[in-house]
Tab-separated table of C-alpha atoms in Angstrom:
chain	number	residue	atom	x	y	z
A	1	UNK	CA	0.000	0.000	0.000
A	2	UNK	CA	1.465	3.377	-0.997
A	3	UNK	CA	1.144	6.395	1.213
A	4	UNK	CA	1.337	9.082	-1.371
A	5	UNK	CA	-12.425	18.167	8.149
A	6	UNK	CA	-14.456	17.475	13.003
A	7	UNK	CA	-15.979	15.086	10.674
A	8	UNK	CA	-17.271	17.641	8.371
A	9	UNK	CA	-20.599	17.010	9.960
A	10	UNK	CA	-20.211	18.065	13.565
A	11	UNK	CA	-21.628	14.776	14.806
A	12	UNK	CA	-18.416	12.943	13.870
A	13	UNK	CA	-16.155	14.334	16.579
A	14	UNK	CA	-13.445	11.721	16.242
A	15	UNK	CA	-13.055	11.541	12.470
A	16	UNK	CA	-10.407	13.757	10.916
A	17	UNK	CA	-12.070	14.625	7.711
A	18	UNK	CA	-11.806	16.179	4.358
A	19	UNK	CA	-15.495	15.672	3.563
A	20	UNK	CA	-17.065	15.542	0.144
A	21	UNK	CA	-20.728	14.647	-0.475
A	22	UNK	CA	-23.347	14.729	-3.214
A	23	UNK	CA	-25.742	17.496	-4.170
A	24	UNK	CA	-28.467	18.577	-1.796
A	25	UNK	CA	-26.298	17.895	1.278
A	26	UNK	CA	-26.344	14.101	0.801
A	27	UNK	CA	-23.664	11.810	-0.563
A	28	UNK	CA	-20.428	10.094	0.192
A	29	UNK	CA	-17.864	11.834	2.373
A	30	UNK	CA	-14.111	11.315	2.623
A	31	UNK	CA	-12.224	11.403	5.916
A	32	UNK	CA	-8.561	11.294	6.849
A	33	UNK	CA	-8.605	9.433	10.160
A	34	UNK	CA	-6.643	7.336	12.632
A	35	UNK	CA	-9.822	5.686	13.942
A	36	UNK	CA	-9.962	2.194	12.438
A	37	UNK	CA	-13.079	1.511	14.540
A	38	UNK	CA	-14.915	4.111	12.457
A	39	UNK	CA	-15.022	1.431	9.752
A	40	UNK	CA	-16.327	-1.148	12.215
A	41	UNK	CA	-19.861	-0.260	13.279
A	42	UNK	CA	-19.895	-2.847	16.066
A	43	UNK	CA	-16.986	-1.042	17.754
A	44	UNK	CA	-18.740	2.332	17.891
A	45	UNK	CA	-20.762	3.464	20.892
A	46	UNK	CA	-23.266	6.298	20.585
A	47	UNK	CA	-23.861	8.910	23.248
A	48	UNK	CA	-27.305	10.180	24.227
A	49	UNK	CA	-26.926	13.102	21.812
A	50	UNK	CA	-26.147	10.609	18.992
A	51	UNK	CA	-22.452	11.470	18.775
A	52	UNK	CA	-20.306	8.381	18.099
A	53	UNK	CA	-17.491	7.460	20.485
A	54	UNK	CA	-14.556	5.636	18.915
A	55	UNK	CA	-12.033	3.644	20.979
A	56	UNK	CA	-8.814	5.619	21.419
A	57	UNK	CA	-6.129	4.166	19.101
A	58	UNK	CA	-3.295	2.255	20.763
A	59	UNK	CA	-0.160	0.805	19.219
A	60	UNK	CA	2.883	-1.221	20.292
A	61	UNK	CA	6.617	-1.067	19.866
A	62	UNK	CA	8.198	-4.264	18.543
A	63	UNK	CA	8.993	-5.322	22.118
A	64	UNK	CA	5.534	-4.687	23.522
A	65	UNK	CA	5.460	-1.160	24.968
A	66	UNK	CA	1.870	0.110	24.658
A	67	UNK	CA	1.238	3.666	23.469
A	68	UNK	CA	-2.099	5.507	23.518
A	69	UNK	CA	-2.459	8.141	20.818
A	70	UNK	CA	-3.311	11.608	22.151
A	71	UNK	CA	-2.461	13.945	19.264
A	72	UNK	CA	-1.919	13.583	15.506
A	73	UNK	CA	-1.755	16.410	12.978
A	74	UNK	CA	-0.686	16.503	9.328
A	75	UNK	CA	0.026	19.276	6.812
A	76	UNK	CA	-1.186	18.588	3.263
A	77	UNK	CA	-0.943	20.274	-0.123
A	78	UNK	CA	-2.193	19.469	-3.625
A	79	UNK	CA	-4.970	17.062	-2.624
A	80	UNK	CA	-6.339	15.251	-5.686
A	81	UNK	CA	-9.402	13.029	-5.635
A	82	UNK	CA	-10.553	11.177	-8.763
A	83	UNK	CA	-14.337	11.085	-9.093
A	84	UNK	CA	-16.123	7.803	-9.904
A	85	UNK	CA	-15.944	6.666	-13.518
A	86	UNK	CA	-18.202	8.770	-15.721
A	87	UNK	CA	-18.861	11.417	-13.067
A	88	UNK	CA	-18.674	14.988	-14.324
A	89	UNK	CA	-17.187	17.983	-12.588
A	90	UNK	CA	-20.620	19.562	-12.926
A	91	UNK	CA	-21.849	17.096	-10.299
A	92	UNK	CA	-19.503	18.585	-7.685
A	93	UNK	CA	-20.878	21.323	-5.419
A	94	UNK	CA	-19.500	23.752	-2.876
A	95	UNK	CA	-15.855	23.838	-3.947
A	96	UNK	CA	-13.610	25.656	-1.490
A	97	UNK	CA	-12.158	28.941	-2.764
A	98	UNK	CA	-9.082	28.073	-4.803
A	99	UNK	CA	-10.137	24.455	-5.389
A	100	UNK	CA	-11.038	23.227	-8.872
A	101	UNK	CA	-12.427	20.200	-10.676
A	102	UNK	CA	-10.845	19.157	-13.950
A	103	UNK	CA	-11.942	16.768	-16.683
A	104	UNK	CA	-14.798	14.297	-16.863
A	105	UNK	CA	-17.088	16.509	-18.933
A	106	UNK	CA	-17.521	13.899	-21.670
A	107	UNK	CA	-19.161	11.497	-19.236
A	108	UNK	CA	-16.871	8.643	-20.248
A	109	UNK	CA	-13.942	9.532	-18.036
A	110	UNK	CA	-13.889	10.905	-14.528
A	111	UNK	CA	-13.209	14.351	-13.136
A	112	UNK	CA	-10.565	15.148	-10.547
A	113	UNK	CA	-11.103	17.469	-7.601
A	114	UNK	CA	-7.935	19.471	-6.878
A	115	UNK	CA	-7.472	21.268	-3.542
A	116	UNK	CA	-4.176	23.208	-3.605
A	117	UNK	CA	-3.972	23.766	0.155
A	118	UNK	CA	-2.178	24.082	2.434
A	119	UNK	CA	-4.574	22.143	4.654
A	120	UNK	CA	-3.994	21.337	8.329
A	121	UNK	CA	-5.801	18.165	9.422
A	122	UNK	CA	-6.214	17.288	13.089
A	123	UNK	CA	-6.526	13.503	12.917
A	124	UNK	CA	-7.935	13.274	16.441
A	125	UNK	CA	-10.687	15.906	16.477
A	126	UNK	CA	-11.468	16.193	12.780
A	127	UNK	CA	-10.830	19.940	12.583
A	128	UNK	CA	-9.337	21.283	9.350
A	129	UNK	CA	-7.881	24.668	8.436
A	130	UNK	CA	-9.303	25.966	6.201
A	131	UNK	CA	-12.731	24.426	6.780
A	132	UNK	CA	-13.680	22.002	4.001
A	133	UNK	CA	-17.253	21.402	5.154
A	134	UNK	CA	-18.893	22.901	2.049
A	135	UNK	CA	-17.391	20.376	-0.395
A	136	UNK	CA	-19.918	17.929	-1.912
A	137	UNK	CA	-19.576	15.167	-4.513
A	138	UNK	CA	-21.593	12.127	-5.583
A	139	UNK	CA	-21.387	8.642	-4.143
A	140	UNK	CA	-19.688	5.937	-6.187
A	141	UNK	CA	-16.529	3.848	-6.377
A	142	UNK	CA	-13.242	5.510	-5.466
A	143	UNK	CA	-9.804	4.032	-6.054
A	144	UNK	CA	-7.339	6.579	-4.735
A	145	UNK	CA	-6.588	9.965	-3.283
A	146	UNK	CA	-3.251	11.709	-3.795
A	147	UNK	CA	-1.699	14.533	-1.823
A	148	UNK	CA	1.628	16.018	-0.830
A	149	UNK	CA	3.109	16.130	2.650
A	150	UNK	CA	5.325	19.167	3.220
A	151	UNK	CA	6.605	21.137	6.175
A	152	UNK	CA	4.171	23.793	7.367
A	153	UNK	CA	5.638	27.275	7.020
A	154	UNK	CA	4.918	30.538	8.789
A	155	UNK	CA	2.998	32.806	6.470
A	156	UNK	CA	1.098	29.843	5.025
A	157	UNK	CA	-0.357	28.694	8.343
A	158	UNK	CA	-0.896	30.452	11.662
A	159	UNK	CA	2.309	31.279	13.539
A	160	UNK	CA	0.876	29.450	16.560
A	161	UNK	CA	0.293	26.227	14.583
A	162	UNK	CA	2.331	23.446	16.281
A	163	UNK	CA	3.121	21.947	12.861
A	164	UNK	CA	5.227	24.944	11.770
A	165	UNK	CA	8.514	23.410	10.612
A	166	UNK	CA	7.047	19.900	10.382
A	167	UNK	CA	4.746	17.781	8.199
A	168	UNK	CA	3.342	15.538	10.924
A	169	UNK	CA	3.094	15.776	14.702
A	170	UNK	CA	2.241	12.745	16.861
A	171	UNK	CA	1.985	12.466	20.636
A	172	UNK	CA	1.131	9.355	22.639
A	173	UNK	CA	1.106	8.440	26.308
A	174	UNK	CA	2.875	5.398	27.789
A	175	UNK	CA	4.337	4.172	31.057
A	176	UNK	CA	8.088	3.927	31.579
A	177	UNK	CA	9.358	2.463	34.875
A	178	UNK	CA	5.896	3.025	36.405
A	179	UNK	CA	6.066	6.711	35.405
A	180	UNK	CA	3.491	8.284	33.042
A	181	UNK	CA	5.451	9.425	29.990
A	182	UNK	CA	4.931	10.905	26.527
A	183	UNK	CA	6.144	9.861	23.091
A	184	UNK	CA	6.614	12.809	20.740
A	185	UNK	CA	7.194	12.482	16.994
A	186	UNK	CA	7.913	15.601	14.954
A	187	UNK	CA	8.435	14.468	11.377
A	188	UNK	CA	9.453	16.233	8.181
A	189	UNK	CA	8.193	14.809	4.886
A	190	UNK	CA	8.619	16.394	1.474
A	191	UNK	CA	7.035	13.920	-0.905
A	192	UNK	CA	3.894	12.828	-2.694
A	193	UNK	CA	1.644	10.360	-0.922
A	194	UNK	CA	-1.287	8.141	-1.829
A	195	UNK	CA	-4.065	6.049	-0.332
A	196	UNK	CA	-5.491	3.558	-2.811
A	197	UNK	CA	-7.532	0.403	-3.339
A	198	UNK	CA	-6.861	-1.969	-6.240
A	199	UNK	CA	-10.533	-2.949	-6.506
A	200	UNK	CA	-12.018	0.369	-5.438
A	201	UNK	CA	-14.190	1.203	-2.447
A	202	UNK	CA	-17.878	1.667	-3.227
A	203	UNK	CA	-19.585	4.216	-1.001
A	204	UNK	CA	-23.251	5.144	-1.002
A	205	UNK	CA	-25.045	8.364	-0.174
A	206	UNK	CA	-24.799	7.702	3.571
A	207	UNK	CA	-21.248	6.342	3.652
A	208	UNK	CA	-17.822	7.749	4.432
A	209	UNK	CA	-14.711	6.810	2.485
A	210	UNK	CA	-11.907	6.574	5.045
A	211	UNK	CA	-8.359	7.463	4.110
A	212	UNK	CA	-7.095	5.610	7.153
A	213	UNK	CA	-3.697	5.880	8.796
A	214	UNK	CA	-3.317	2.842	11.050
A	215	UNK	CA	-1.172	3.663	14.117
A	216	UNK	CA	-0.625	-0.007	15.013
A	217	UNK	CA	2.091	-0.157	12.327
A	218	UNK	CA	3.975	3.017	13.232
A	219	UNK	CA	6.545	1.555	15.664
A	220	UNK	CA	7.157	-1.769	13.936
A	221	UNK	CA	10.834	-2.694	14.103
A	222	UNK	CA	11.583	-0.463	17.099
A	223	UNK	CA	12.355	-2.226	20.430
A	224	UNK	CA	11.600	0.864	22.502
A	225	UNK	CA	11.911	-0.721	25.961
A	226	UNK	CA	15.266	-2.334	25.124
A	227	UNK	CA	16.585	0.863	23.539
A	228	UNK	CA	15.625	2.917	26.585
A	229	UNK	CA	17.309	0.406	28.902
A	230	UNK	CA	20.487	0.424	26.811
A	231	UNK	CA	20.528	4.207	26.380
A	232	UNK	CA	19.975	4.000	22.622
A	233	UNK	CA	16.900	6.203	23.071
A	234	UNK	CA	16.890	9.061	25.551
A	235	UNK	CA	14.122	10.677	27.561
A	236	UNK	CA	13.999	14.229	28.900
A	237	UNK	CA	11.423	15.300	31.502
A	238	UNK	CA	9.492	12.062	30.847
A	239	UNK	CA	9.258	12.854	27.107
A	240	UNK	CA	10.635	10.397	24.556
A	241	UNK	CA	11.534	11.985	21.233
A	242	UNK	CA	12.321	9.554	18.424
A	243	UNK	CA	14.725	11.383	16.137
A	244	UNK	CA	18.084	11.174	14.378
A	245	UNK	CA	19.943	10.866	17.717
A	246	UNK	CA	18.744	7.266	18.241
A	247	UNK	CA	21.540	4.697	18.382
A	248	UNK	CA	22.188	0.949	18.565
A	249	UNK	CA	19.147	-1.254	17.987
A	250	UNK	CA	17.116	1.909	17.348
A	251	UNK	CA	19.571	3.468	14.909
A	252	UNK	CA	17.641	5.065	12.065
A	253	UNK	CA	14.485	5.126	14.218
A	254	UNK	CA	13.150	8.336	12.674
A	255	UNK	CA	13.375	6.966	9.137
A	256	UNK	CA	11.845	3.670	10.290
A	257	UNK	CA	8.838	5.505	11.751
A	258	UNK	CA	8.425	7.624	8.618
A	259	UNK	CA	8.518	4.522	6.433
A	260	UNK	CA	5.991	2.772	8.684
A	261	UNK	CA	3.626	5.734	8.512
A	262	UNK	CA	3.946	5.968	4.733
A	263	UNK	CA	2.921	2.334	4.453
A	264	UNK	CA	0.072	2.479	6.975
A	265	UNK	CA	-2.467	4.009	4.591
A	266	UNK	CA	-5.610	2.167	3.537
A	267	UNK	CA	-9.032	2.941	2.066
A	268	UNK	CA	-12.077	1.798	4.000
A	269	UNK	CA	-15.815	2.487	4.123
A	270	UNK	CA	-17.995	3.428	7.057
A	271	UNK	CA	-21.519	4.694	7.640
A	272	UNK	CA	-22.197	8.353	8.397
């Protein structure tokens, strides 16, 4: 698998979303999310006000340290979404200022929605900057979405944005020697990325197409507990930062994590 907004309806608090639906306010939506349970209806609990509650994502190092995800943000540019075969750009509604739809006017091919960005996506709360809630497109079968991950820069995003200087920010809680601790990943990507499905994912008018990043794969190949014990990873004020300073069995840890994240993408379907 290659790795190349609140849900856009406020009821989806836990889905990080770039949402696109059909005319008249109905249709398929697309969400960037870390919540695998969003694609598994049996795993979702609903509050009294009908808001879904998704289990908080957890993931393991290769030697069994458990991490609970608490923050995940990404900075995207040049988002491109191919419409279903035969769908025209004229079927798309509510394009964000600066976004376009190209091609597909003959009815035999498919149009492509292009969102130049930059777009900040909070993968935990679903908030996006700028807000993409007005985008609408028809249901159908989708095979891929492409985008570019680049470092967020002052002047393009708010100076207070924690992603300034980075493409992705991840924080997770864990316990080290009986002490509550924090894992912090500040990653720089400068490359194209893609989520895709060889057979396509068919979504109806009440479905969401999930561009899912699966955290369970992010620390594969990293024996965090052993590296901490041996001094190959260092902690400061109970914060573990996985970066280029890692040594020994965790040498190259930052590149390992980046590779894991790039290969953790998958397309899924869920119900709105």
